[in-house]
Coordinates of C-alpha atoms in Angstrom, one line a residue:
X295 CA 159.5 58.7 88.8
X296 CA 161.5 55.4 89.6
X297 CA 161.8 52.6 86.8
X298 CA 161.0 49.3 88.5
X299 CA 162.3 46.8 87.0
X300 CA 165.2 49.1 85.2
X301 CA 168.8 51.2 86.3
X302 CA 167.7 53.9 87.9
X303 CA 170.4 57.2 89.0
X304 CA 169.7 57.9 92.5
X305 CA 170.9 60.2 95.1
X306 CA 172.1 58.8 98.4
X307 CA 170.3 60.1 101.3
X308 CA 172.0 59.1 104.2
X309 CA 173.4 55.6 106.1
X310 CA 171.7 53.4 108.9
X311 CA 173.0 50.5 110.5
X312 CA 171.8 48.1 107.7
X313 CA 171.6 50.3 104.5
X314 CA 171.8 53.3 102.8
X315 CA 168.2 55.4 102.1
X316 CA 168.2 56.7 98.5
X317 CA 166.3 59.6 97.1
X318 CA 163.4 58.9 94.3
X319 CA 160.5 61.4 93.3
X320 CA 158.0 58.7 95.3
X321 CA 160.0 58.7 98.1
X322 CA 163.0 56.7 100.3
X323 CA 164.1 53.4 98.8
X324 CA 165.9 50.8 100.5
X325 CA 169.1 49.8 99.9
X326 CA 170.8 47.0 102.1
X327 CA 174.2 47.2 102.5
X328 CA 174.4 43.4 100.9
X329 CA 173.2 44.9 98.1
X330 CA 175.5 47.9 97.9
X331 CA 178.8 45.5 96.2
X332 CA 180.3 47.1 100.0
X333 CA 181.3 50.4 98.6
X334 CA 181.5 53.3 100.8
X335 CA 178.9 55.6 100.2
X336 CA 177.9 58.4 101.7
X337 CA 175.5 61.3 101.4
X338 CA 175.1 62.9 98.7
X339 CA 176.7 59.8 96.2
X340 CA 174.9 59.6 93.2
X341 CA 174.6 55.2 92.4
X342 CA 173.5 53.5 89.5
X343 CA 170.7 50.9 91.1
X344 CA 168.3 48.3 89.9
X345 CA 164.9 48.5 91.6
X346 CA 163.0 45.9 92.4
X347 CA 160.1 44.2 94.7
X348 CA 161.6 42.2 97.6
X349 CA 160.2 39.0 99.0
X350 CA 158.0 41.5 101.3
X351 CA 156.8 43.0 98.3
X352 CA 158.7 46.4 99.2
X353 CA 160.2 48.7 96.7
X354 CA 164.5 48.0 97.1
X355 CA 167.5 48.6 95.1
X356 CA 170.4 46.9 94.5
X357 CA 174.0 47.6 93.0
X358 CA 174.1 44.1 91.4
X359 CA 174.2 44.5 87.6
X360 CA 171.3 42.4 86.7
X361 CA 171.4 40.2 83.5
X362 CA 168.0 41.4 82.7
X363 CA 165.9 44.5 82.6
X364 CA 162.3 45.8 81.6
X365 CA 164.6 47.2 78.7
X366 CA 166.9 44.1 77.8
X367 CA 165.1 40.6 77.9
X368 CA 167.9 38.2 78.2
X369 CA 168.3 33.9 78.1
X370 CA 168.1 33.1 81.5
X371 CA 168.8 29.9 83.7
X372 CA 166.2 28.1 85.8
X373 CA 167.4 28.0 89.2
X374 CA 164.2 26.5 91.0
X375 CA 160.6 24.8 90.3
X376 CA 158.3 25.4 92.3
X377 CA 155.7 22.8 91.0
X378 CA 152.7 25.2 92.6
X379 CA 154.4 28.1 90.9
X380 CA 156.3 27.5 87.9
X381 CA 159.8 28.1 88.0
X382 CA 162.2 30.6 89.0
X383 CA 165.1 32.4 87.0
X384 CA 168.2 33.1 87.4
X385 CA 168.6 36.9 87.3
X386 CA 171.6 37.8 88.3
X387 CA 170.3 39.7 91.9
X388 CA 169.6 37.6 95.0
X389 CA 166.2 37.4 94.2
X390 CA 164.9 35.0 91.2
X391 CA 162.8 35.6 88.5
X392 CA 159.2 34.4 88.5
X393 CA 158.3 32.0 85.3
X394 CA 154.7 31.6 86.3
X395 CA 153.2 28.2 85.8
X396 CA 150.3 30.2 84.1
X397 CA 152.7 31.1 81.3
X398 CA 154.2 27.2 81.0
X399 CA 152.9 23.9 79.4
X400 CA 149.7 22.0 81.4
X401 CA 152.1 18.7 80.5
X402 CA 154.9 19.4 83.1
X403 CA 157.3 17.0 81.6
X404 CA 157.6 19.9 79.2
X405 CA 158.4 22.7 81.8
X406 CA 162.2 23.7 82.0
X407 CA 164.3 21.8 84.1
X408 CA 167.3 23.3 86.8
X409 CA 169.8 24.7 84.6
X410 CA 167.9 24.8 81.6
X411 CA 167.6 28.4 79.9
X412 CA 164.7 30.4 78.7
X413 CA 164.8 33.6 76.7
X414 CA 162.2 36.0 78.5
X415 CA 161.5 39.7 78.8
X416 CA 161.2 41.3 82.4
X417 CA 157.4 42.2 83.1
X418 CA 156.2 44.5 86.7
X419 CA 152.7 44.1 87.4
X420 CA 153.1 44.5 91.4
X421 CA 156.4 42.9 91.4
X422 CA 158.6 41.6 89.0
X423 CA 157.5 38.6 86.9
X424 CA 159.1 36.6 83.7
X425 CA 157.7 36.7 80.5
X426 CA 158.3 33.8 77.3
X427 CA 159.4 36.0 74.4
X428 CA 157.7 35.5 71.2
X429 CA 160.8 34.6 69.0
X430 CA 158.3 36.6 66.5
X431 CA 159.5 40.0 67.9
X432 CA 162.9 39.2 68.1
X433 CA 164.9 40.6 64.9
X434 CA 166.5 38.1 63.0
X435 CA 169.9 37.1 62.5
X436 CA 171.9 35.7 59.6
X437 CA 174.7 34.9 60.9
X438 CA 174.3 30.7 60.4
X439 CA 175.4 28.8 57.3
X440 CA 174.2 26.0 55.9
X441 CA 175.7 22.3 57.6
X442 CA 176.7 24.4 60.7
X443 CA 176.0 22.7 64.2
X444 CA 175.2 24.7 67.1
X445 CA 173.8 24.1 71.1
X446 CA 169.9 25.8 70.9
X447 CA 167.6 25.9 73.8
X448 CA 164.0 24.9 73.1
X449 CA 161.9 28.2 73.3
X450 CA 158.3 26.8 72.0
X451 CA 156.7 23.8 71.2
X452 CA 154.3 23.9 68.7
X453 CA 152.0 21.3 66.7
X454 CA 155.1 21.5 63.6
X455 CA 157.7 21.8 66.0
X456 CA 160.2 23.6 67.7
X457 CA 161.4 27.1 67.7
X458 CA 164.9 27.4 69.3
X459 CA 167.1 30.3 70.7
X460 CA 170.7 30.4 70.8
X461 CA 173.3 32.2 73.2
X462 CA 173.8 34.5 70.3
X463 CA 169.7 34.8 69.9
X464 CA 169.9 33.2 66.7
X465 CA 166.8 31.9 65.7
X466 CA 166.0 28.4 64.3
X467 CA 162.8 25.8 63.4
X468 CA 163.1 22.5 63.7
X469 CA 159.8 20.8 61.9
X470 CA 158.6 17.8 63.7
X471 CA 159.8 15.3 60.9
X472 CA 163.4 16.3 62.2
X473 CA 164.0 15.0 65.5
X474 CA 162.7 12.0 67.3
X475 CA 161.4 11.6 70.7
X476 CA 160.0 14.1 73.2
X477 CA 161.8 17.8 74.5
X478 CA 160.6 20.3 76.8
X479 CA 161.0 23.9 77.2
X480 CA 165.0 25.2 77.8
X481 CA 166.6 22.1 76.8
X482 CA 169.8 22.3 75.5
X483 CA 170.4 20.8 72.1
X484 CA 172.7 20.5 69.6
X485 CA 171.2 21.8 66.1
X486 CA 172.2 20.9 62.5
X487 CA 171.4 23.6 59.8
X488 CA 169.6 22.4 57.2
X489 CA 168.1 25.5 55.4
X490 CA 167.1 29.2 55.2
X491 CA 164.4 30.8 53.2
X492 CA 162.5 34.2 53.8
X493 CA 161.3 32.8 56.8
X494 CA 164.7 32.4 58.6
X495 CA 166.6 29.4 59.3
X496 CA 165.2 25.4 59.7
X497 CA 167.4 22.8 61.6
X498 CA 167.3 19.3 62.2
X499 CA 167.8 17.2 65.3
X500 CA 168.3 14.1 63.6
X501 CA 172.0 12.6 62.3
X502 CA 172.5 11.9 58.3
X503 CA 172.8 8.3 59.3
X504 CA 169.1 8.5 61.6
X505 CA 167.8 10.6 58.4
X506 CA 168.9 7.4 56.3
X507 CA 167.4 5.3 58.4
X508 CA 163.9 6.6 58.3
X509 CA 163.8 7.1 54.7
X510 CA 165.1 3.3 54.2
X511 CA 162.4 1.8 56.7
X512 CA 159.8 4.0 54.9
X513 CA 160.7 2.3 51.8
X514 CA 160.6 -1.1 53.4
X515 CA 156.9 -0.1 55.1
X516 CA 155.7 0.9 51.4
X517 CA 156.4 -2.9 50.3
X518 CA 155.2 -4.6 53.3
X519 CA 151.5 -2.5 53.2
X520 CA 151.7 -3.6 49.6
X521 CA 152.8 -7.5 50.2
X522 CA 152.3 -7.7 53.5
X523 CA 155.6 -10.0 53.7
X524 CA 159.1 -9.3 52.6
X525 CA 161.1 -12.4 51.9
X526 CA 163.9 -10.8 53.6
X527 CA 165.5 -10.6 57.2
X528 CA 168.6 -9.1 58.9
X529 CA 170.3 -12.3 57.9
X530 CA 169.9 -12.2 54.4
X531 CA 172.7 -11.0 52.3
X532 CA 173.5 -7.8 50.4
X533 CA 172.9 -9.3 46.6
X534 CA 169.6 -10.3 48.0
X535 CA 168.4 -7.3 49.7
X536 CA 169.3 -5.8 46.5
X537 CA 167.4 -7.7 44.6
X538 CA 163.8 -5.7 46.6
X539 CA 166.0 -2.4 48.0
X540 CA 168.9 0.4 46.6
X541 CA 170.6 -0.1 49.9
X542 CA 173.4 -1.8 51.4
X543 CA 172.8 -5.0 53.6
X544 CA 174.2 -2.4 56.7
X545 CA 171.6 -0.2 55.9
X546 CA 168.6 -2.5 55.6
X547 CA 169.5 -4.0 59.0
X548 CA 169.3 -0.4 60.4
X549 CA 165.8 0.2 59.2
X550 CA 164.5 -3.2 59.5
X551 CA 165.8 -2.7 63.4
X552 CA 164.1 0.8 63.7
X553 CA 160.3 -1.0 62.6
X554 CA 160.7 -3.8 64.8
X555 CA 161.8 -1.0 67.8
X556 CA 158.1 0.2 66.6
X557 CA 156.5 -2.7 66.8
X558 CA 155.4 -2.2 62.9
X559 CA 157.5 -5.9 61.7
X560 CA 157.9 -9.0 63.1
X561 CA 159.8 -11.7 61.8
X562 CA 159.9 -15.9 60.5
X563 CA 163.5 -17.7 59.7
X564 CA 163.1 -16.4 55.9
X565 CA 160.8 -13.7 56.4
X566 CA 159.7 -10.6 57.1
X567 CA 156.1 -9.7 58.2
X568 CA 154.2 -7.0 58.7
X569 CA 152.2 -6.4 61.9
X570 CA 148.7 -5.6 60.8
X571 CA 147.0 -2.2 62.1
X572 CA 145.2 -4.0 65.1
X573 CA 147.7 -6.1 66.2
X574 CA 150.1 -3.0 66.2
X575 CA 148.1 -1.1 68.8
X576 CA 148.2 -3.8 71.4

């Protein structure tokens, strides 16, 4: 019996004018003489072939090696959306890979964009359809170190964060505290390594100096919900930020820039004030 959607050993049958007929135990299959990589076969050949549904929905071989099989899920790249759809994936055949929209976000500024890349296993329920791994079946490897920055493409987005796949399928969890701003499926990043416990390895998103940041404008938001004011602005100087804050005058500036980008602060010539909860959601 033939293995859709796998490498199959067939026997050539014989040549027509547009392909070459190969043997299976459910009968003739198709192979176009596009598909054949132009070698010269004859009758009787035995050819290693990937079988697959064409756009007709016929069974078909090809000689192409493709990148992935019902066997071997692989990191593919997007090659069109069709916004009716969902997108299709590069496969490494001339025809793409379905990514139905069924099995993508409802938000569609998270789906995968053109030449973004999604690890996903090869599925054949009528014809050939793409599949989202679950990063929970994939065997994990410890091959990262600690402070190590490597390009990750976003696999999953999840209410604590995101679950990443590298080009080595190495695994890695960025929580939600650890970047900034919004990312959708197959986007390429580039991910700091932060930690590793029994679970595998955690990543951030976010520079030392952004990490800084936050914590110093967290400490400036714990006075102001205290006090409500801070006698302080980016014009004041370092002995007198340190007179409220452990941080240098370069720092404060950073953090007191990063509230008022939120719309938390707002400021006087000597002061600092903070927005209160119903003003901030104007």
């Amino acid at each position: 019996m033939p293995k859709i959607g796998n490498i199959n050993e067939l026997k050539v049958l014989r040549e027509t004018d547009i392909s070459f007929m190969l043997d299976s135990d459910e009968g003739e299959i198709f192979l176009h003489k596009n598909e054949s990589n132009y070698q010269k076969l004859k009758a009787g050949n035995v050819v290693s072939a990937f079988l697959y549904y064409d756009q007709d929905g016929r069974l078909a071989a090809t000689l192409k090696t493709p990148l992935i099989t019902t066997s071997k899920p692989a990191l593919l790249e997007v090659g069109d959306i069709v916004s009716k759809l969902g997108v299709f994936l590069r496969m490494g055949i001339s025809k793409d890979l379905l990514l139905s929209k069924d099995d993508l976000p409802l938000n569609k500024k998270e789906w995968p964009q053109v030449g973004d890349k999604l690890f996903v296993k090869l599925n054949v329920k009528g014809r050939l359809v793409a599949k989202i791994v679950d990063l929970k079946e994939v065997e994990r490897k410890e091959t990262l170190a600690i402070n190590d920055e490597k390009e990750f493409y976003v696999q999953r987005i999840g209410e604590q964060g995101l679950n990443l796949v590298s080009e080595d399928l190495e695994i890695i969890f960025v929580h939600n505290s650890m970047y900034r701003g919004n990312y959708h499926l197959g986007e390429k990043v580039v991910v700091k390594v932060i930690g590793e416990s029994d679970k595998g390895y955690s990543g951030s998103l976010v520079k030392q100096k952004e990490l800084l940041r936050f914590d110093d404008a967290e400490e400036i938001m714990n006075y102001l919900k205290r006090y409500k004011k801070l006698p302080l602005t980016s014009k004041s100087s370092s002995e007198e930020v340190n007179v409220y804050f452990d941080m240098s005058k370069k720092a404060f500036k950073r953090a007191l820039g990063l509230l008022y980008k939120e719309r938390k602060v707002d400021f006087t010539e000597t002061e600092t004030i903070l927005i209160d909860g119903e003003k901030n959601e104007r």
